[in-house]
């Protein structure tokens, strides 16, 4: 694996920022499970996230992601299993269906504010640790989705007559953004192997490996839940 120089302050700032998505999601779970008088969902989710983060970083420490392969090893042993858990296990549980039925649409939309962390794509590109076109599109897309999520949520809360249409447009944009990021990252990995050009190797190194391990499955899952909720939104 090619290692690029990333200043310590960037890694430290990332480690300070990365708890944000987990805190927001866990807080959402805590509030929604409390509404259902269910005391087990939150602790199970908390324990899972703690062990998942430890697993990802331990795998990185042991060098499991070091070899540049296609598909990337970080994808095979973290992203894919996590996506399977979300879409094939969690989504099929009655507890998830009940939470989805009872939660407010704006609460699901507001969760996307954690995508401001996409700024780190741009920071890493500034230090030549990621291809600039990829980083600018992925990073700016994430930040746009994050910031506009607040305005979309506000429109829903205020019962704006165009709220459903606005939410649908925003959700499509956000989904396409994360889909582009995932596909482009894999394409760049394949090109890097074939030609020796810069890939996205930095995203498989500590501490940034949590991005591919967590973000694509979770963000796609959140967009999917919003699409489901929109079907019943009036």
XYZ file of N, CA and C in Angstrom:
702
model
N 0.847 -1.198 0.000
C 0.000 0.000 0.000
C 0.879 1.243 0.000
N 0.535 2.211 -0.830
C 1.255 3.480 -0.869
C 0.751 4.345 0.274
N 1.660 4.888 1.071
C 1.258 5.741 2.177
C 1.546 7.196 1.823
N 0.580 8.038 2.039
C 0.739 9.458 1.785
C 0.848 10.179 3.120
N 1.577 11.278 3.109
C 1.760 12.023 4.352
C 0.500 12.801 4.681
N -0.029 12.533 5.844
C -1.171 13.276 6.354
C -0.746 13.872 7.692
N -0.824 15.185 7.854
C -0.403 15.810 9.115
C -1.159 15.238 10.314
N -0.493 15.204 11.457
C -1.113 14.653 12.664
C -2.386 15.394 13.041
N -2.416 16.707 12.765
C -3.593 17.471 13.183
C -4.844 17.007 12.440
N -4.663 16.538 11.200
C -5.814 16.049 10.420
C -6.353 14.774 11.050
N -5.462 13.860 11.410
C -5.886 12.608 12.037
C -6.554 12.873 13.381
N -5.988 13.793 14.159
C -6.560 14.124 15.469
C -7.940 14.758 15.304
N -8.051 15.686 14.352
C -9.346 16.337 14.099
C -10.378 15.311 13.658
N -9.954 14.354 12.840
C -10.882 13.316 12.382
C -11.350 12.459 13.556
N -10.429 12.090 14.437
C -10.789 11.273 15.592
C -11.740 12.013 16.533
N -11.618 13.333 16.575
C -12.535 14.135 17.389
C -13.913 14.197 16.735
N -13.929 14.261 15.400
C -15.190 14.435 14.669
C -15.949 13.138 14.451
N -15.254 12.017 14.315
C -15.921 10.778 13.888
C -16.950 10.244 14.877
N -16.880 10.566 16.173
C -17.980 10.110 17.047
C -19.329 10.732 16.703
N -19.350 11.872 15.979
C -20.595 12.587 15.698
C -21.683 11.698 15.094
N -21.413 10.963 13.991
C -22.494 10.144 13.427
C -23.016 9.091 14.394
N -22.115 8.490 15.164
C -22.539 7.461 16.106
C -23.391 8.063 17.225
N -23.004 9.240 17.698
C -23.772 9.916 18.752
C -25.170 10.270 18.254
N -25.248 10.833 17.047
C -26.544 11.236 16.499
C -27.454 10.029 16.274
N -26.899 8.972 15.710
C -27.705 7.782 15.432
C -28.141 7.106 16.726
N -27.222 7.005 17.680
C -27.569 6.387 18.959
C -28.595 7.214 19.723
N -28.479 8.532 19.640
C -29.463 9.392 20.301
C -30.845 9.217 19.659
N -30.863 9.107 18.334
C -32.121 8.845 17.628
C -32.734 7.525 18.101
N -31.911 6.482 18.191
C -32.387 5.178 18.644
C -32.893 5.254 20.077
N -32.159 5.986 20.920
C -32.556 6.113 22.333
C -33.932 6.766 22.457
N -34.132 7.858 21.714
C -35.405 8.588 21.783
C -36.555 7.746 21.253
N -36.329 7.111 20.093
C -37.400 6.336 19.473
C -37.741 5.077 20.274
N -36.722 4.424 20.841
C -36.996 3.222 21.640
C -37.676 3.584 22.952
N -37.392 4.788 23.462
C -38.058 5.250 24.688
C -39.556 5.461 24.436
N -39.883 5.956 23.241
C -41.293 6.138 22.882
C -42.041 4.807 22.903
N -41.321 3.739 22.572
C -41.940 2.418 22.495
C -41.843 1.668 23.816
N -41.269 2.336 24.837
C -41.047 1.692 26.137
C -40.220 0.422 26.001
N -39.254 0.490 25.081
C -38.372 -0.649 24.856
C -36.981 -0.298 25.384
N -36.561 -0.997 26.412
C -35.305 -0.645 27.089
C -34.102 -1.398 26.552
N -34.277 -2.273 25.568
C -33.184 -3.126 25.108
C -32.540 -2.657 23.804
N -33.282 -1.928 22.966
C -32.759 -1.544 21.649
C -31.530 -0.658 21.767
N -31.605 0.364 22.620
C -30.485 1.300 22.731
C -29.201 0.638 23.228
N -29.226 -0.101 24.359
C -27.970 -0.725 24.805
C -27.380 -1.709 23.804
N -28.252 -2.454 23.105
C -27.742 -3.385 22.090
C -27.041 -2.609 20.977
N -27.650 -1.507 20.539
C -27.057 -0.675 19.482
C -25.737 -0.066 19.939
N -25.703 0.413 21.179
C -24.483 1.003 21.732
C -23.347 -0.006 21.767
N -23.636 -1.185 22.283
C -22.608 -2.233 22.372
C -22.136 -2.629 20.976
N -23.082 -2.758 20.032
C -22.697 -3.134 18.671
C -21.740 -2.111 18.063
N -22.085 -0.821 18.161
C -21.238 0.210 17.565
C -19.853 0.241 18.206
N -19.792 0.075 19.518
C -18.488 0.063 20.202
C -17.632 -1.072 19.677
N -18.220 -2.262 19.596
C -17.453 -3.417 19.131
C -17.130 -3.323 17.641
N -18.019 -2.715 16.869
C -17.745 -2.580 15.439
C -16.584 -1.622 15.190
N -16.576 -0.503 15.899
C -15.464 0.450 15.767
C -14.152 -0.206 16.185
N -14.176 -0.933 17.306
C -12.974 -1.629 17.772
C -12.518 -2.662 16.757
N -13.461 -3.370 16.163
C -13.136 -4.383 15.149
C -12.461 -3.752 13.930
N -13.017 -2.629 13.452
C -12.453 -1.955 12.273
C -11.041 -1.477 12.553
N -10.854 -0.843 13.703
C -9.530 -0.295 14.006
C -8.527 -1.390 14.358
N -8.993 -2.478 14.954
C -8.093 -3.609 15.216
C -7.666 -4.244 13.898
N -8.598 -4.392 12.970
C -8.266 -4.937 11.652
C -7.232 -4.055 10.958
N -7.391 -2.747 11.086
C -6.421 -1.819 10.497
C -5.055 -1.978 11.162
N -5.049 -2.075 12.491
C -3.797 -2.215 13.251
C -3.062 -3.507 12.874
N -3.824 -4.560 12.630
C -3.225 -5.849 12.278
C -2.799 -5.921 10.811
N -3.101 -4.851 10.057
C -2.651 -4.786 8.665
C -3.540 -5.500 7.676
N -4.778 -5.789 8.063
C -5.672 -6.529 7.163
C -6.027 -5.742 5.914
N -5.949 -4.405 5.989
C -6.331 -3.573 4.854
C -5.128 -3.116 4.036
N -3.926 -3.535 4.418
C -2.713 -2.977 3.825
C -2.529 -3.305 2.349
N -2.876 -4.513 1.959
C -2.651 -4.925 0.574
C -3.718 -4.317 -0.339
N -3.286 -3.721 -1.432
C -4.219 -3.124 -2.384
C -4.794 -4.228 -3.275
N -6.079 -4.488 -3.093
C -6.760 -5.536 -3.846
C -8.040 -4.982 -4.449
N -8.587 -5.724 -5.402
C -9.896 -5.365 -5.942
C -10.778 -6.598 -5.947
N -11.924 -6.554 -5.235
C -12.401 -5.414 -4.446
C -11.550 -5.225 -3.188
N -11.517 -4.001 -2.657
C -10.691 -3.722 -1.477
C -11.079 -4.599 -0.294
N -10.071 -4.995 0.482
C -10.331 -5.876 1.615
C -11.198 -5.204 2.670
N -11.035 -3.880 2.830
C -11.857 -3.162 3.805
C -13.331 -3.280 3.432
N -13.601 -3.360 2.140
C -14.978 -3.521 1.661
C -15.507 -4.913 2.000
N -14.670 -5.917 1.786
C -15.107 -7.296 1.951
C -15.360 -7.684 3.404
N -14.546 -7.148 4.314
C -14.662 -7.620 5.704
C -15.314 -6.616 6.647
N -15.696 -5.438 6.116
C -16.414 -4.482 6.968
C -17.675 -3.955 6.279
N -17.512 -3.288 5.130
C -18.630 -2.619 4.462
C -19.746 -3.586 4.083
N -19.392 -4.668 3.398
C -20.401 -5.623 2.917
C -21.122 -6.312 4.078
N -20.403 -6.835 5.083
C -21.116 -7.448 6.209
C -22.020 -6.456 6.952
N -21.558 -5.208 7.095
C -22.367 -4.209 7.784
C -23.630 -3.896 6.984
N -23.471 -3.783 5.659
C -24.630 -3.536 4.793
C -25.614 -4.706 4.877
N -25.098 -5.923 4.883
C -25.956 -7.106 5.012
C -26.736 -7.067 6.315
N -26.048 -6.701 7.398
C -26.704 -6.621 8.702
C -27.846 -5.614 8.680
N -27.606 -4.444 8.089
C -28.617 -3.391 8.069
C -29.820 -3.766 7.207
N -29.545 -4.174 5.967
C -30.636 -4.388 5.006
C -31.318 -5.750 5.125
N -30.573 -6.764 5.538
C -31.125 -8.114 5.560
C -31.508 -8.603 6.949
N -31.037 -7.911 7.984
C -31.362 -8.319 9.351
C -32.173 -7.237 10.055
N -31.554 -6.075 10.267
C -32.222 -4.995 11.001
C -33.529 -4.587 10.320
N -33.483 -4.377 9.004
C -34.655 -3.889 8.271
C -35.838 -4.854 8.323
N -35.566 -6.123 8.628
C -36.634 -7.116 8.635
C -37.208 -7.366 10.030
N -36.650 -6.711 11.045
C -37.144 -6.907 12.402
C -38.419 -6.096 12.637
N -39.243 -6.596 13.506
C -40.481 -5.897 13.840
C -40.189 -4.591 14.576
N -39.133 -4.584 15.385
C -38.779 -3.372 16.134
C -38.411 -2.235 15.184
N -37.660 -2.562 14.138
C -37.314 -1.528 13.159
C -38.559 -1.026 12.455
N -39.428 -1.918 12.062
C -40.659 -1.527 11.371
C -41.512 -0.623 12.261
N -41.557 -0.925 13.547
C -42.341 -0.120 14.483
C -41.747 1.269 14.654
N -40.408 1.331 14.769
C -39.737 2.630 14.887
C -39.972 3.456 13.633
N -39.844 2.832 12.471
C -40.038 3.532 11.206
C -41.466 4.064 11.096
N -42.407 3.297 11.571
C -43.814 3.689 11.509
C -44.096 4.892 12.414
N -43.416 4.948 13.556
C -43.751 5.958 14.564
C -42.853 7.194 14.559
N -41.690 7.110 13.945
C -40.794 8.265 13.960
C -41.271 9.344 12.989
N -40.841 10.566 13.246
C -41.154 11.675 12.347
C -40.148 11.704 11.204
N -40.624 12.009 10.013
C -39.758 12.047 8.834
C -38.594 13.013 9.022
N -38.874 14.175 9.623
C -37.808 15.172 9.779
C -36.666 14.676 10.657
N -36.961 13.764 11.580
C -35.909 13.232 12.445
C -34.943 12.346 11.664
N -35.472 11.618 10.693
C -34.613 10.808 9.821
C -33.759 11.689 8.927
N -34.355 12.762 8.415
C -33.619 13.674 7.527
C -32.492 14.372 8.284
N -32.782 14.836 9.498
C -31.787 15.589 10.272
C -30.558 14.765 10.635
N -30.696 13.452 10.647
C -29.543 12.603 10.962
C -28.393 12.835 9.991
N -28.711 13.268 8.780
C -27.686 13.426 7.743
C -26.748 14.605 7.987
N -26.986 15.366 9.035
C -26.077 16.463 9.343
C -24.668 15.941 9.624
N -24.556 14.669 10.038
C -23.217 14.136 10.314
C -22.352 14.054 9.055
N -22.964 14.222 7.886
C -22.178 14.135 6.655
C -21.284 15.357 6.428
N -21.329 16.325 7.336
C -20.361 17.425 7.263
C -18.940 16.877 7.383
N -18.822 15.669 7.931
C -17.505 15.033 8.047
C -16.890 14.815 6.668
N -17.717 14.916 5.626
C -17.191 14.820 4.265
C -16.132 15.857 3.951
N -16.017 16.891 4.778
C -14.973 17.900 4.581
C -13.587 17.258 4.622
N -13.476 16.117 5.299
C -12.164 15.468 5.391
C -11.705 14.905 4.044
N -12.640 14.605 3.141
C -12.227 14.239 1.782
C -11.420 15.371 1.160
N -11.921 16.590 1.321
C -11.276 17.767 0.726
C -9.947 18.058 1.417
N -9.921 17.917 2.744
C -8.676 18.153 3.485
C -7.604 17.160 3.056
N -7.981 15.890 2.923
C -7.013 14.870 2.504
C -6.516 15.132 1.084
N -7.403 15.602 0.219
C -6.994 15.933 -1.148
C -6.016 17.107 -1.147
N -6.222 18.058 -0.247
C -5.324 19.216 -0.147
C -3.892 18.768 0.152
N -3.768 17.679 0.920
C -2.443 17.137 1.243
C -2.045 16.007 0.291
N -2.693 15.958 -0.872
C -2.379 14.967 -1.912
C -2.486 13.530 -1.410
N -3.452 13.286 -0.513
C -3.672 11.940 -0.004
C -4.873 11.270 -0.671
N -5.628 12.035 -1.483
C -6.731 11.507 -2.269
C -6.743 12.220 -3.617
N -7.219 11.552 -4.673
C -7.358 12.240 -5.961
C -8.307 13.428 -5.823
N -7.900 14.594 -6.285
C -8.674 15.818 -6.065
C -10.075 15.790 -6.673
N -10.246 15.352 -7.938
C -11.614 15.348 -8.487
C -12.574 14.493 -7.656
N -12.120 13.311 -7.273
C -12.944 12.428 -6.446
C -13.276 13.084 -5.117
N -12.267 13.625 -4.461
C -12.448 14.200 -3.131
C -13.354 15.426 -3.153
N -13.211 16.255 -4.159
C -14.034 17.463 -4.246
C -15.505 17.123 -4.484
N -15.753 16.176 -5.393
C -17.142 15.801 -5.674
C -17.767 15.114 -4.462
N -17.044 14.133 -3.890
C -17.579 13.389 -2.744
C -17.724 14.287 -1.522
N -16.696 15.100 -1.258
C -16.726 15.960 -0.078
C -17.782 17.044 -0.166
N -17.829 17.723 -1.291
C -18.835 18.787 -1.464
C -20.245 18.200 -1.472
N -20.408 17.044 -2.098
C -21.725 16.400 -2.114
C -22.204 16.068 -0.718
N -21.304 15.541 0.103
C -21.658 15.218 1.485
C -22.049 16.464 2.271
N -21.260 17.506 2.126
C -21.541 18.724 2.894
C -22.832 19.399 2.442
N -23.091 19.365 1.139
C -24.357 19.928 0.634
C -25.534 19.137 1.192
N -25.424 17.799 1.167
C -26.494 16.953 1.702
C -26.696 17.210 3.189
N -25.589 17.403 3.913
C -25.662 17.635 5.359
C -26.344 18.955 5.683
N -25.878 20.025 5.072
C -26.403 21.364 5.390
C -27.857 21.510 4.948
N -28.162 21.027 3.745
C -29.536 21.167 3.250
C -30.520 20.274 4.000
N -30.015 19.247 4.684
C -30.908 18.387 5.468
C -31.643 19.196 6.534
N -31.000 20.225 7.064
C -31.628 21.064 8.093
C -32.787 21.865 7.509
N -32.599 22.367 6.302
C -33.659 23.144 5.644
C -34.826 22.249 5.234
N -34.510 21.047 4.770
C -35.554 20.095 4.382
C -36.357 19.686 5.615
N -35.663 19.398 6.703
C -36.346 19.017 7.938
C -37.245 20.145 8.438
N -36.768 21.368 8.304
C -37.564 22.523 8.728
C -38.822 22.651 7.876
N -38.705 22.404 6.572
C -39.862 22.469 5.670
C -40.905 21.422 6.057
N -40.421 20.249 6.463
C -41.343 19.188 6.889
C -42.051 19.596 8.175
N -41.277 20.114 9.126
C -41.848 20.538 10.406
C -42.891 21.640 10.224
N -42.625 22.552 9.303
C -43.531 23.681 9.067
C -44.693 23.315 8.145
N -44.738 22.034 7.739
C -45.803 21.546 6.854
C -45.877 22.358 5.553
N -44.700 22.664 5.027
C -44.619 23.347 3.739
C -45.316 22.494 2.675
N -46.149 23.086 1.843
C -46.884 22.298 0.839
C -45.979 21.542 -0.130
N -44.752 22.021 -0.277
C -43.799 21.356 -1.184
C -42.812 20.458 -0.433
N -43.077 20.205 0.848
C -42.125 19.474 1.683
C -41.839 18.068 1.153
N -42.896 17.365 0.724
C -42.689 15.998 0.245
C -41.829 15.987 -1.013
N -42.128 16.866 -1.949
C -41.353 16.945 -3.186
C -39.908 17.345 -2.895
N -39.737 18.313 -1.992
C -38.400 18.777 -1.624
C -37.595 17.654 -0.977
N -38.247 16.920 -0.091
C -37.572 15.810 0.589
C -37.173 14.729 -0.403
N -38.037 14.453 -1.338
C -37.746 13.429 -2.351
C -36.537 13.841 -3.192
N -36.507 15.103 -3.641
C -35.384 15.596 -4.449
C -34.090 15.530 -3.646
N -34.165 15.995 -2.393
C -32.981 15.970 -1.522
C -32.506 14.537 -1.293
N -33.444 13.625 -1.078
C -33.086 12.234 -0.796
C -32.434 11.573 -2.006
N -32.944 11.878 -3.190
C -32.332 11.348 -4.424
C -30.909 11.880 -4.575
N -30.743 13.185 -4.348
C -29.411 13.786 -4.445
C -28.449 13.116 -3.471
N -28.879 12.989 -2.208
C -28.010 12.402 -1.193
C -27.648 10.963 -1.491
N -28.613 10.215 -2.033
C -28.358 8.813 -2.361
C -27.382 8.707 -3.532
N -27.582 9.538 -4.550
C -26.677 9.521 -5.706
C -25.262 9.905 -5.282
N -25.158 10.864 -4.362
C -23.848 11.296 -3.881
C -23.086 10.144 -3.231
N -23.745 9.418 -2.323
C -23.043 8.329 -1.635
C -22.793 7.161 -2.585
N -23.698 6.947 -3.529
C -23.507 5.891 -4.518
C -22.305 6.211 -5.407
N -22.201 7.490 -5.838
C -21.054 7.903 -6.631
C -19.760 7.680 -5.855
N -19.751 8.090 -4.598
C -18.546 7.958 -3.777
C -18.102 6.505 -3.690
N -19.052 5.600 -3.445
C -18.719 4.184 -3.310
C -18.208 3.594 -4.627
N -18.899 3.894 -5.727
C -18.508 3.349 -7.027
C -17.171 3.932 -7.481
N -17.022 5.249 -7.326
C -15.785 5.911 -7.748
C -14.586 5.412 -6.958
N -14.773 5.191 -5.664
C -13.666 4.702 -4.831
C -13.196 3.334 -5.309
N -14.139 2.467 -5.650
C -13.764 1.140 -6.153
C -13.138 1.216 -7.540
N -13.664 2.091 -8.387
C -13.095 2.261 -9.728
C -11.664 2.779 -9.648
N -11.433 3.733 -8.759
C -10.088 4.289 -8.595
C -9.112 3.256 -8.037
N -9.622 2.359 -7.199
C -8.776 1.277 -6.689
C -8.327 0.364 -7.824
N -9.267 0.018 -8.694
C -8.930 -0.851 -9.836
C -7.949 -0.151 -10.774
N -8.171 1.117 -11.051
C -7.273 1.881 -11.925
C -5.891 1.985 -11.295
N -5.858 2.190 -9.972
C -4.586 2.293 -9.262
C -3.783 1.000 -9.372
N -4.466 -0.131 -9.242
C -3.788 -1.429 -9.366
C -3.248 -1.635 -10.777
N -4.028 -1.236 -11.773
C -3.651 -1.464 -13.173
C -2.570 -0.511 -13.669
N -2.593 0.732 -13.184
C -1.709 1.758 -13.748
C -0.699 2.344 -12.764
N -0.902 2.110 -11.467
C -0.001 2.695 -10.472
C -0.333 4.141 -10.142
N -1.456 4.628 -10.652
C -1.864 6.008 -10.353
C -2.419 6.103 -8.935
N -2.650 7.330 -8.475
C -3.163 7.525 -7.128
C -4.556 6.929 -6.991
N -4.745 6.170 -5.936
C -6.051 5.615 -5.620
C -6.594 6.242 -4.344
N -7.401 5.472 -3.643
C -7.987 5.968 -2.392
C -7.433 5.173 -1.213
N -6.152 4.817 -1.319
C -5.503 3.987 -0.299
C -5.622 4.590 1.097
N -5.599 5.906 1.185
C -5.644 6.581 2.479
C -6.900 6.205 3.253
N -7.997 5.930 2.545
C -9.257 5.596 3.218
C -9.229 4.189 3.823
N -8.179 3.431 3.551
C -8.035 2.106 4.162
C -7.011 2.124 5.291
N -6.502 3.318 5.623
C -5.511 3.442 6.689
C -6.155 4.025 7.937
N -5.494 3.815 9.071
C -5.965 4.383 10.333
C -5.711 5.885 10.332
N -6.652 6.725 10.812
C -7.954 6.386 11.382
C -9.098 6.457 10.366
N -8.762 6.712 9.094
C -9.801 7.015 8.086
C -10.546 5.780 7.579
N -10.066 4.588 7.951
C -10.712 3.352 7.475
C -12.150 3.208 7.979
N -12.522 3.937 9.016
C -13.894 3.876 9.504
C -14.866 4.476 8.489
N -14.369 5.324 7.581
C -15.245 5.936 6.568
C -15.843 4.870 5.648
N -15.027 4.079 4.926
C -15.639 3.057 4.057
C -16.329 1.953 4.846
N -15.880 1.696 6.067
C -16.470 0.625 6.867
C -17.868 0.979 7.368
N -18.127 2.263 7.560
C -19.382 2.681 8.189
C -20.278 3.521 7.281
N -19.705 4.538 6.630
C -20.526 5.554 5.960
C -21.399 5.036 4.815
N -20.856 4.344 3.805
C -21.719 3.955 2.680
C -22.925 3.110 3.094
N -22.742 2.030 3.897
C -23.929 1.245 4.267
C -24.937 2.046 5.089
N -24.440 2.803 6.076
C -25.346 3.523 6.959
C -26.091 4.631 6.230
N -25.384 5.382 5.383
C -26.034 6.481 4.667
C -27.055 5.938 3.668
N -26.701 4.873 2.939
C -27.658 4.270 2.006
C -28.881 3.743 2.756
N -28.643 3.150 3.919
C -29.743 2.618 4.726
C -30.671 3.744 5.187
N -30.098 4.862 5.598
C -30.912 6.000 6.033
C -31.725 6.564 4.870
N -31.109 6.664 3.699
C -31.858 7.144 2.529
C -32.990 6.177 2.177
N -32.713 4.896 2.276
C -33.735 3.885 1.978
C -34.913 4.012 2.949
N -34.617 4.219 4.233
C -35.696 4.371 5.218
C -36.518 5.625 4.930
N -35.863 6.683 4.457
C -36.587 7.919 4.119
C -37.500 7.691 2.917
N -37.015 6.953 1.912
C -37.864 6.620 0.767
C -39.099 5.843 1.229
N -38.905 4.890 2.150
C -40.025 4.114 2.678
C -40.998 5.012 3.429
N -40.453 5.937 4.209
C -41.302 6.832 5.003
C -42.071 7.787 4.102
N -41.448 8.209 3.014
C -42.104 9.150 2.089
C -43.342 8.542 1.438
N -43.363 7.228 1.277
C -44.520 6.568 0.659
C -45.795 6.803 1.446
N -45.625 6.972 2.779
C -46.783 7.141 3.648
C -46.928 8.577 4.146
N -46.058 9.449 3.636
C -46.080 10.849 4.092
C -47.089 11.644 3.264
N -47.909 12.420 3.955
C -48.930 13.211 3.236
C -48.677 14.696 3.415
